[in-house]
mmCIF file of C-alpha atoms in Angstrom:
data_model
loop_
_atom_site.group_PDB
_atom_site.id
_atom_site.type_symbol
_atom_site.label_atom_id
_atom_site.label_comp_id
_atom_site.label_asym_id
_atom_site.label_seq_id
_atom_site.Cartn_x
_atom_site.Cartn_y
_atom_site.Cartn_z
ATOM 1 C CA HIS A 35 11.162 -29.344 11.700
ATOM 2 C CA LEU A 36 9.025 -30.677 8.844
ATOM 3 C CA CYS A 37 10.948 -28.501 6.408
ATOM 4 C CA ASP A 38 14.271 -29.792 7.780
ATOM 5 C CA ARG A 39 13.081 -33.403 7.494
ATOM 6 C CA ARG A 40 11.875 -32.935 3.922
ATOM 7 C CA GLN A 41 15.187 -31.305 3.071
ATOM 8 C CA ARG A 42 17.080 -34.389 4.325
ATOM 9 C CA GLN A 43 14.701 -36.811 2.594
ATOM 10 C CA MET A 44 15.067 -35.029 -0.745
ATOM 11 C CA CYS A 45 18.853 -34.606 -0.348
ATOM 12 C CA ILE A 46 18.499 -30.838 -0.636
ATOM 13 C CA ARG A 47 21.755 -29.180 0.314
ATOM 14 C CA ASP A 48 20.621 -25.544 0.497
ATOM 15 C CA ARG A 49 17.304 -23.809 0.841
ATOM 16 C CA SER A 50 16.023 -20.273 1.131
ATOM 17 C CA THR A 51 12.768 -19.253 2.786
ATOM 18 C CA GLY A 52 10.953 -16.014 1.984
ATOM 19 C CA ASN A 53 7.480 -14.534 1.752
ATOM 20 C CA ASP A 54 5.438 -13.898 -1.380
ATOM 21 C CA LEU A 55 6.616 -10.317 -1.939
ATOM 22 C CA GLU A 56 10.216 -11.420 -1.596
ATOM 23 C CA ALA A 57 9.613 -13.987 -4.329
ATOM 24 C CA VAL A 58 8.034 -11.283 -6.500
ATOM 25 C CA GLY A 59 11.062 -9.074 -5.874
ATOM 26 C CA TRP A 60 13.433 -11.745 -7.131
ATOM 27 C CA GLY A 61 11.220 -12.355 -10.156
ATOM 28 C CA VAL A 62 10.777 -8.800 -11.450
ATOM 29 C CA GLY A 63 14.273 -8.502 -12.913
ATOM 30 C CA ASP A 64 13.719 -11.349 -15.363
ATOM 31 C CA ALA A 65 10.172 -10.143 -16.086
ATOM 32 C CA VAL A 66 11.317 -6.596 -16.905
ATOM 33 C CA ALA A 67 14.214 -7.880 -19.019
ATOM 34 C CA SER A 68 11.826 -10.055 -21.049
ATOM 35 C CA GLY A 69 9.487 -7.136 -21.853
ATOM 36 C CA ARG A 70 6.619 -7.992 -19.498
ATOM 37 C CA PHE A 71 6.628 -4.469 -17.966
ATOM 38 C CA GLY A 72 6.082 -1.042 -19.513
ATOM 39 C CA SER A 73 6.726 2.538 -18.406
ATOM 40 C CA VAL A 74 3.628 4.423 -17.228
ATOM 41 C CA GLY A 75 3.104 7.650 -19.150
ATOM 42 C CA SER A 76 6.130 7.062 -21.383
ATOM 43 C CA GLU A 77 7.070 5.182 -24.538
ATOM 44 C CA GLN A 78 10.437 4.419 -22.980
ATOM 45 C CA ALA A 79 11.133 0.702 -22.563
ATOM 46 C CA ALA A 80 11.071 -0.535 -18.974
ATOM 47 C CA SER A 81 14.497 -1.346 -17.564
ATOM 48 C CA LEU A 82 16.229 -1.649 -14.200
ATOM 49 C CA ASP A 83 19.443 0.128 -13.232
ATOM 50 C CA PRO A 84 21.560 -2.498 -11.403
ATOM 51 C CA SER A 85 22.989 0.203 -9.130
ATOM 52 C CA ALA A 86 19.612 1.668 -8.060
ATOM 53 C CA HIS A 87 16.862 0.927 -5.540
ATOM 54 C CA TYR A 88 13.231 0.256 -6.554
ATOM 55 C CA VAL A 89 9.893 0.026 -4.731
ATOM 56 C CA ILE A 90 7.707 -2.987 -5.547
ATOM 57 C CA SER A 91 3.945 -2.651 -4.985
ATOM 58 C CA ALA A 92 1.409 -5.410 -5.512
ATOM 59 C CA ALA A 93 -2.263 -4.762 -4.769
ATOM 60 C CA GLY A 94 -4.412 -7.864 -4.240
ATOM 61 C CA THR A 95 -6.294 -9.024 -1.173
ATOM 62 C CA GLY A 96 -3.985 -6.603 0.625
ATOM 63 C CA LEU A 97 -1.213 -4.219 -0.405
ATOM 64 C CA GLY A 98 2.119 -5.995 -0.581
ATOM 65 C CA VAL A 99 5.234 -3.826 -0.638
ATOM 66 C CA ALA A 100 8.921 -4.647 -0.883
ATOM 67 C CA LEU A 101 12.193 -2.929 -1.683
ATOM 68 C CA LEU A 102 14.539 -4.115 -4.423
ATOM 69 C CA LEU A 103 17.855 -2.804 -3.121
ATOM 70 C CA SER A 104 21.326 -2.498 -4.592
ATOM 71 C CA ILE A 105 23.883 -2.990 -1.831
ATOM 72 C CA PRO A 106 27.670 -3.586 -1.555
ATOM 73 C CA SER A 107 28.600 -7.237 -2.069
ATOM 74 C CA SER A 108 31.306 -9.217 -0.289
ATOM 75 C CA THR A 109 33.568 -8.376 -3.217
ATOM 76 C CA PRO A 110 34.992 -4.856 -2.782
ATOM 77 C CA GLY A 111 33.697 -2.406 -5.353
ATOM 78 C CA GLU A 112 30.832 -4.638 -6.532
ATOM 79 C CA LEU A 113 27.095 -4.413 -5.887
ATOM 80 C CA THR A 114 24.516 -7.132 -5.335
ATOM 81 C CA ARG A 115 20.744 -7.272 -5.134
ATOM 82 C CA MET A 116 18.708 -7.680 -1.953
ATOM 83 C CA VAL A 117 14.909 -7.922 -1.649
ATOM 84 C CA LEU A 118 13.477 -6.512 1.569
ATOM 85 C CA PRO A 119 9.750 -7.179 2.198
ATOM 86 C CA CYS A 120 8.128 -4.517 4.354
ATOM 87 C CA GLU A 121 4.761 -3.457 5.771
ATOM 88 C CA HIS A 122 4.420 -0.108 4.032
ATOM 89 C CA GLY A 123 0.898 -1.017 2.972
ATOM 90 C CA HIS A 124 -0.086 -0.211 6.551
ATOM 91 C CA ALA A 125 1.253 3.353 6.322
ATOM 92 C CA PRO A 126 -1.406 6.115 6.434
ATOM 93 C CA ALA A 127 -3.184 6.713 3.130
ATOM 94 C CA ALA A 128 -1.167 9.494 1.465
ATOM 95 C CA GLN A 129 -3.216 12.319 -0.028
ATOM 96 C CA THR A 130 -2.482 15.072 -2.499
ATOM 97 C CA PHE A 131 -4.257 18.390 -2.700
ATOM 98 C CA GLY A 132 -4.053 19.366 -6.357
ATOM 99 C CA LYS A 133 -7.503 19.542 -7.934
ATOM 100 C CA GLU A 134 -6.126 18.107 -11.189
ATOM 101 C CA CYS A 135 -5.317 14.954 -9.211
ATOM 102 C CA GLY A 136 -8.746 14.674 -7.608
ATOM 103 C CA GLY A 137 -7.806 16.190 -4.255
ATOM 104 C CA ASP A 138 -11.390 16.920 -3.194
ATOM 105 C CA ASP A 139 -12.438 13.348 -3.952
ATOM 106 C CA GLU A 140 -9.465 12.024 -1.969
ATOM 107 C CA ARG A 141 -10.323 13.935 1.168
ATOM 108 C CA GLY A 142 -13.977 12.914 0.962
ATOM 109 C CA LEU A 143 -12.989 9.289 0.354
ATOM 110 C CA VAL A 144 -10.634 9.171 3.352
ATOM 111 C CA THR A 145 -13.312 10.698 5.583
ATOM 112 C CA PHE A 146 -15.855 8.165 4.291
ATOM 113 C CA ALA A 147 -13.412 5.291 4.826
ATOM 114 C CA ALA A 148 -12.760 6.410 8.407
ATOM 115 C CA GLU A 149 -16.503 6.403 9.094
ATOM 116 C CA GLN A 150 -17.012 2.999 7.477
ATOM 117 C CA LEU A 151 -14.021 1.434 9.248
ATOM 118 C CA GLY A 152 -14.725 3.064 12.600
ATOM 119 C CA THR A 153 -11.226 4.514 12.958
ATOM 120 C CA PRO A 154 -9.500 7.772 12.008
ATOM 121 C CA HIS A 155 -6.420 5.766 11.013
ATOM 122 C CA VAL A 156 -7.035 4.933 7.360
ATOM 123 C CA GLU A 157 -4.204 2.843 5.955
ATOM 124 C CA ALA A 158 -3.175 2.706 2.318
ATOM 125 C CA GLU A 159 -4.268 -0.936 2.252
ATOM 126 C CA ASP A 160 -7.782 0.114 3.284
ATOM 127 C CA LEU A 161 -8.121 1.756 -0.141
ATOM 128 C CA VAL A 162 -5.555 -0.155 -2.183
ATOM 129 C CA SER A 163 -6.721 -3.772 -2.108
ATOM 130 C CA GLY A 164 -9.742 -5.762 -3.222
ATOM 131 C CA ARG A 165 -11.787 -4.596 -0.244
ATOM 132 C CA GLY A 166 -10.323 -1.111 -0.715
ATOM 133 C CA LEU A 167 -11.555 -0.886 -4.299
ATOM 134 C CA GLU A 168 -15.000 -1.980 -3.116
ATOM 135 C CA LEU A 169 -14.922 0.791 -0.503
ATOM 136 C CA CYS A 170 -13.884 3.351 -3.127
ATOM 137 C CA TYR A 171 -16.823 2.292 -5.296
ATOM 138 C CA LYS A 172 -19.198 2.446 -2.344
ATOM 139 C CA TYR A 173 -18.125 6.047 -1.676
ATOM 140 C CA PHE A 174 -18.676 7.262 -5.237
ATOM 141 C CA ALA A 175 -21.926 5.284 -5.526
ATOM 142 C CA SER A 176 -23.197 7.070 -2.382
ATOM 143 C CA LYS A 177 -22.595 10.413 -4.121
ATOM 144 C CA SER A 178 -24.499 9.363 -7.233
ATOM 145 C CA ASP A 179 -28.157 10.151 -7.818
ATOM 146 C CA ASP A 180 -28.696 6.573 -9.024
ATOM 147 C CA LYS A 181 -27.259 4.972 -5.846
ATOM 148 C CA PRO A 182 -26.136 1.763 -7.620
ATOM 149 C CA ALA A 183 -25.740 -1.453 -5.636
ATOM 150 C CA ALA A 184 -22.386 -2.475 -4.227
ATOM 151 C CA LEU A 185 -20.045 -4.462 -6.484
ATOM 152 C CA ASP A 186 -17.177 -6.791 -5.676
ATOM 153 C CA ALA A 187 -13.688 -5.694 -6.660
ATOM 154 C CA GLY A 188 -13.539 -7.744 -9.857
ATOM 155 C CA LYS A 189 -16.785 -6.274 -11.134
ATOM 156 C CA VAL A 190 -15.692 -2.734 -10.237
ATOM 157 C CA ALA A 191 -12.487 -3.140 -12.241
ATOM 158 C CA ALA A 192 -14.336 -4.732 -15.161
ATOM 159 C CA ALA A 193 -16.901 -1.904 -15.183
ATOM 160 C CA ALA A 194 -14.128 0.711 -15.097
ATOM 161 C CA LEU A 195 -12.508 -0.883 -18.136
ATOM 162 C CA THR A 196 -15.774 -0.458 -20.056
ATOM 163 C CA GLY A 197 -16.015 3.212 -19.080
ATOM 164 C CA ASP A 198 -18.559 3.130 -16.238
ATOM 165 C CA ALA A 199 -18.259 6.567 -14.599
ATOM 166 C CA ILE A 200 -18.565 5.505 -10.954
ATOM 167 C CA ALA A 201 -16.307 2.491 -11.314
ATOM 168 C CA SER A 202 -13.748 4.611 -13.187
ATOM 169 C CA LYS A 203 -13.606 7.148 -10.345
ATOM 170 C CA ALA A 204 -13.172 4.321 -7.841
ATOM 171 C CA LEU A 205 -10.361 2.624 -9.774
ATOM 172 C CA PHE A 206 -8.650 5.965 -10.423
ATOM 173 C CA GLN A 207 -8.540 6.775 -6.705
ATOM 174 C CA HIS A 208 -7.423 3.216 -5.947
ATOM 175 C CA TYR A 209 -4.417 3.784 -8.212
ATOM 176 C CA GLY A 210 -3.825 7.299 -6.959
ATOM 177 C CA PHE A 211 -3.413 6.047 -3.406
ATOM 178 C CA LEU A 212 -1.291 3.135 -4.623
ATOM 179 C CA LEU A 213 1.127 5.443 -6.421
ATOM 180 C CA ARG A 214 1.410 7.888 -3.545
ATOM 181 C CA ASN A 215 2.080 5.073 -1.082
ATOM 182 C CA ALA A 216 4.878 3.862 -3.359
ATOM 183 C CA ARG A 217 6.183 7.406 -3.780
ATOM 184 C CA GLU A 218 6.478 7.979 -0.031
ATOM 185 C CA LEU A 219 8.663 4.893 0.329
ATOM 186 C CA ALA A 220 10.612 5.699 -2.829
ATOM 187 C CA VAL A 221 11.471 9.151 -1.490
ATOM 188 C CA SER A 222 12.611 7.742 1.856
ATOM 189 C CA VAL A 223 15.154 5.382 0.256
ATOM 190 C CA ARG A 224 15.955 7.602 -2.777
ATOM 191 C CA ALA A 225 14.685 4.921 -5.141
ATOM 192 C CA LYS A 226 14.978 5.339 -8.893
ATOM 193 C CA GLY A 227 11.549 3.961 -9.615
ATOM 194 C CA VAL A 228 8.466 1.949 -8.756
ATOM 195 C CA LEU A 229 7.254 -1.403 -10.071
ATOM 196 C CA LEU A 230 3.504 -2.126 -10.019
ATOM 197 C CA CYS A 231 3.152 -5.896 -9.996
ATOM 198 C CA GLY A 232 0.507 -8.596 -10.135
ATOM 199 C CA ASP A 233 -2.100 -10.064 -12.449
ATOM 200 C CA ASN A 234 -4.574 -7.373 -11.312
ATOM 201 C CA GLN A 235 -2.148 -4.774 -12.590
ATOM 202 C CA ALA A 236 -1.759 -6.582 -15.908
ATOM 203 C CA ALA A 237 -5.549 -6.736 -16.297
ATOM 204 C CA ASN A 238 -5.879 -3.004 -15.553
ATOM 205 C CA ALA A 239 -2.919 -1.856 -17.665
ATOM 206 C CA SER A 240 -5.138 -0.230 -20.312
ATOM 207 C CA PHE A 241 -6.932 1.821 -17.626
ATOM 208 C CA VAL A 242 -3.614 2.993 -16.162
ATOM 209 C CA ALA A 243 -2.396 3.931 -19.650
ATOM 210 C CA LYS A 244 -5.590 5.894 -20.382
ATOM 211 C CA HIS A 245 -5.264 7.909 -17.161
ATOM 212 C CA SER A 246 -1.472 7.973 -16.987
ATOM 213 C CA ASP A 247 -1.121 11.771 -17.171
ATOM 214 C CA LYS A 248 -3.300 12.415 -14.120
ATOM 215 C CA LEU A 249 -1.957 9.411 -12.217
ATOM 216 C CA MET A 250 1.633 10.513 -12.767
ATOM 217 C CA ALA A 251 0.647 14.048 -11.700
ATOM 218 C CA ALA A 252 -0.659 12.539 -8.443
ATOM 219 C CA PHE A 253 2.586 10.580 -8.069
ATOM 220 C CA ARG A 254 4.759 13.664 -8.604
ATOM 221 C CA ASP A 255 2.741 15.953 -6.331
ATOM 222 C CA SER A 256 5.431 15.821 -3.654
ATOM 223 C CA SER A 257 7.306 18.031 -1.218
ATOM 224 C CA LYS A 258 10.463 16.736 -2.946
ATOM 225 C CA PRO A 259 9.674 17.203 -6.662
ATOM 226 C CA GLU A 260 13.377 17.281 -7.531
ATOM 227 C CA TRP A 261 13.634 13.704 -6.197
ATOM 228 C CA VAL A 262 10.385 12.417 -7.681
ATOM 229 C CA ASN A 263 10.289 13.919 -11.170
ATOM 230 C CA ASP A 264 13.004 11.629 -12.528
ATOM 231 C CA MET A 265 11.545 8.466 -11.004
ATOM 232 C CA THR A 266 10.141 5.882 -13.406
ATOM 233 C CA VAL A 267 6.880 4.048 -12.720
ATOM 234 C CA MET A 268 6.739 0.654 -14.434
ATOM 235 C CA ASP A 269 3.715 -1.605 -14.559
ATOM 236 C CA GLN A 270 3.241 -5.280 -15.349
ATOM 237 C CA ARG A 271 1.600 -5.686 -18.767
ATOM 238 C CA VAL A 272 1.417 -9.475 -19.097
ATOM 239 C CA SER A 273 -0.085 -12.004 -16.691
ATOM 240 C CA LEU A 274 2.606 -14.281 -15.275
ATOM 241 C CA ASN A 275 3.533 -15.953 -11.997
ATOM 242 C CA LEU A 276 6.165 -13.621 -10.540
ATOM 243 C CA ASN A 277 6.279 -15.702 -7.349
ATOM 244 C CA LEU A 278 7.323 -18.794 -9.292
ATOM 245 C CA LEU A 279 9.733 -16.794 -11.429
ATOM 246 C CA GLY A 280 11.373 -15.452 -8.254
ATOM 247 C CA CYS A 281 11.626 -18.898 -6.685
ATOM 248 C CA VAL A 282 13.324 -20.223 -9.820
ATOM 249 C CA HIS A 283 15.745 -17.270 -9.737
ATOM 250 C CA VAL A 284 16.712 -18.011 -6.110
ATOM 251 C CA ALA A 285 16.993 -21.749 -6.808
ATOM 252 C CA ARG A 286 19.419 -21.092 -9.635
ATOM 253 C CA ASP A 287 21.506 -18.863 -7.395
ATOM 254 C CA LEU A 288 21.639 -21.549 -4.708
ATOM 255 C CA ALA A 289 22.549 -24.210 -7.261
ATOM 256 C CA ALA A 290 25.418 -22.055 -8.529
ATOM 257 C CA GLN A 291 26.936 -21.631 -5.077
#
């Protein structure tokens, strides 16, 4: 009711309401086109195929996930974009079993997380989020002879960027679980690629680039390699407000109607 009243007071003819990941989804197209994203493990410039689906993943306080879909428009023979927010961050944490991807560490980490959380149902978000990164660090710290004190997520990421061994293992597993969560959804909708979004991602871009070979191996370790091998993983390289960019995109569309 308040929104309706404000709309009348401001003489707003049309409005659109969506959540934060939907706003991000509408903003990524402009961000990719303006060079704010790169391709993980490749020198190829990031780009979006207007006829393809993409998975959007944004790790922050939780794990936000959305689909950027290409669907038939009201005009026969033409396609249009649709952003579909979803709750795939609450899917079970997807593991891989190749030693080159850290399979042994993954299984130990999931077991540790289950013990710490008091449930056998470990979600992707339990490991791919601020609190998830802290839990990853706590696991690897417990295996260290030095037994370092717990760190908050920001300090873990900062330490990993300077080469700290324990923090680096924690951030690597954080990204491994992030990529596999995105892959599972990408396979289910036959997406062409994945977009890793958010200022956290931009801050950690150098770490992802340094470990891109192993991270992409973890991403492609799939029961459907023929579907996954050609997928592109793109990551945000520059800090910017994708939510605001998406809102502006939708506002322009409404104004043009």
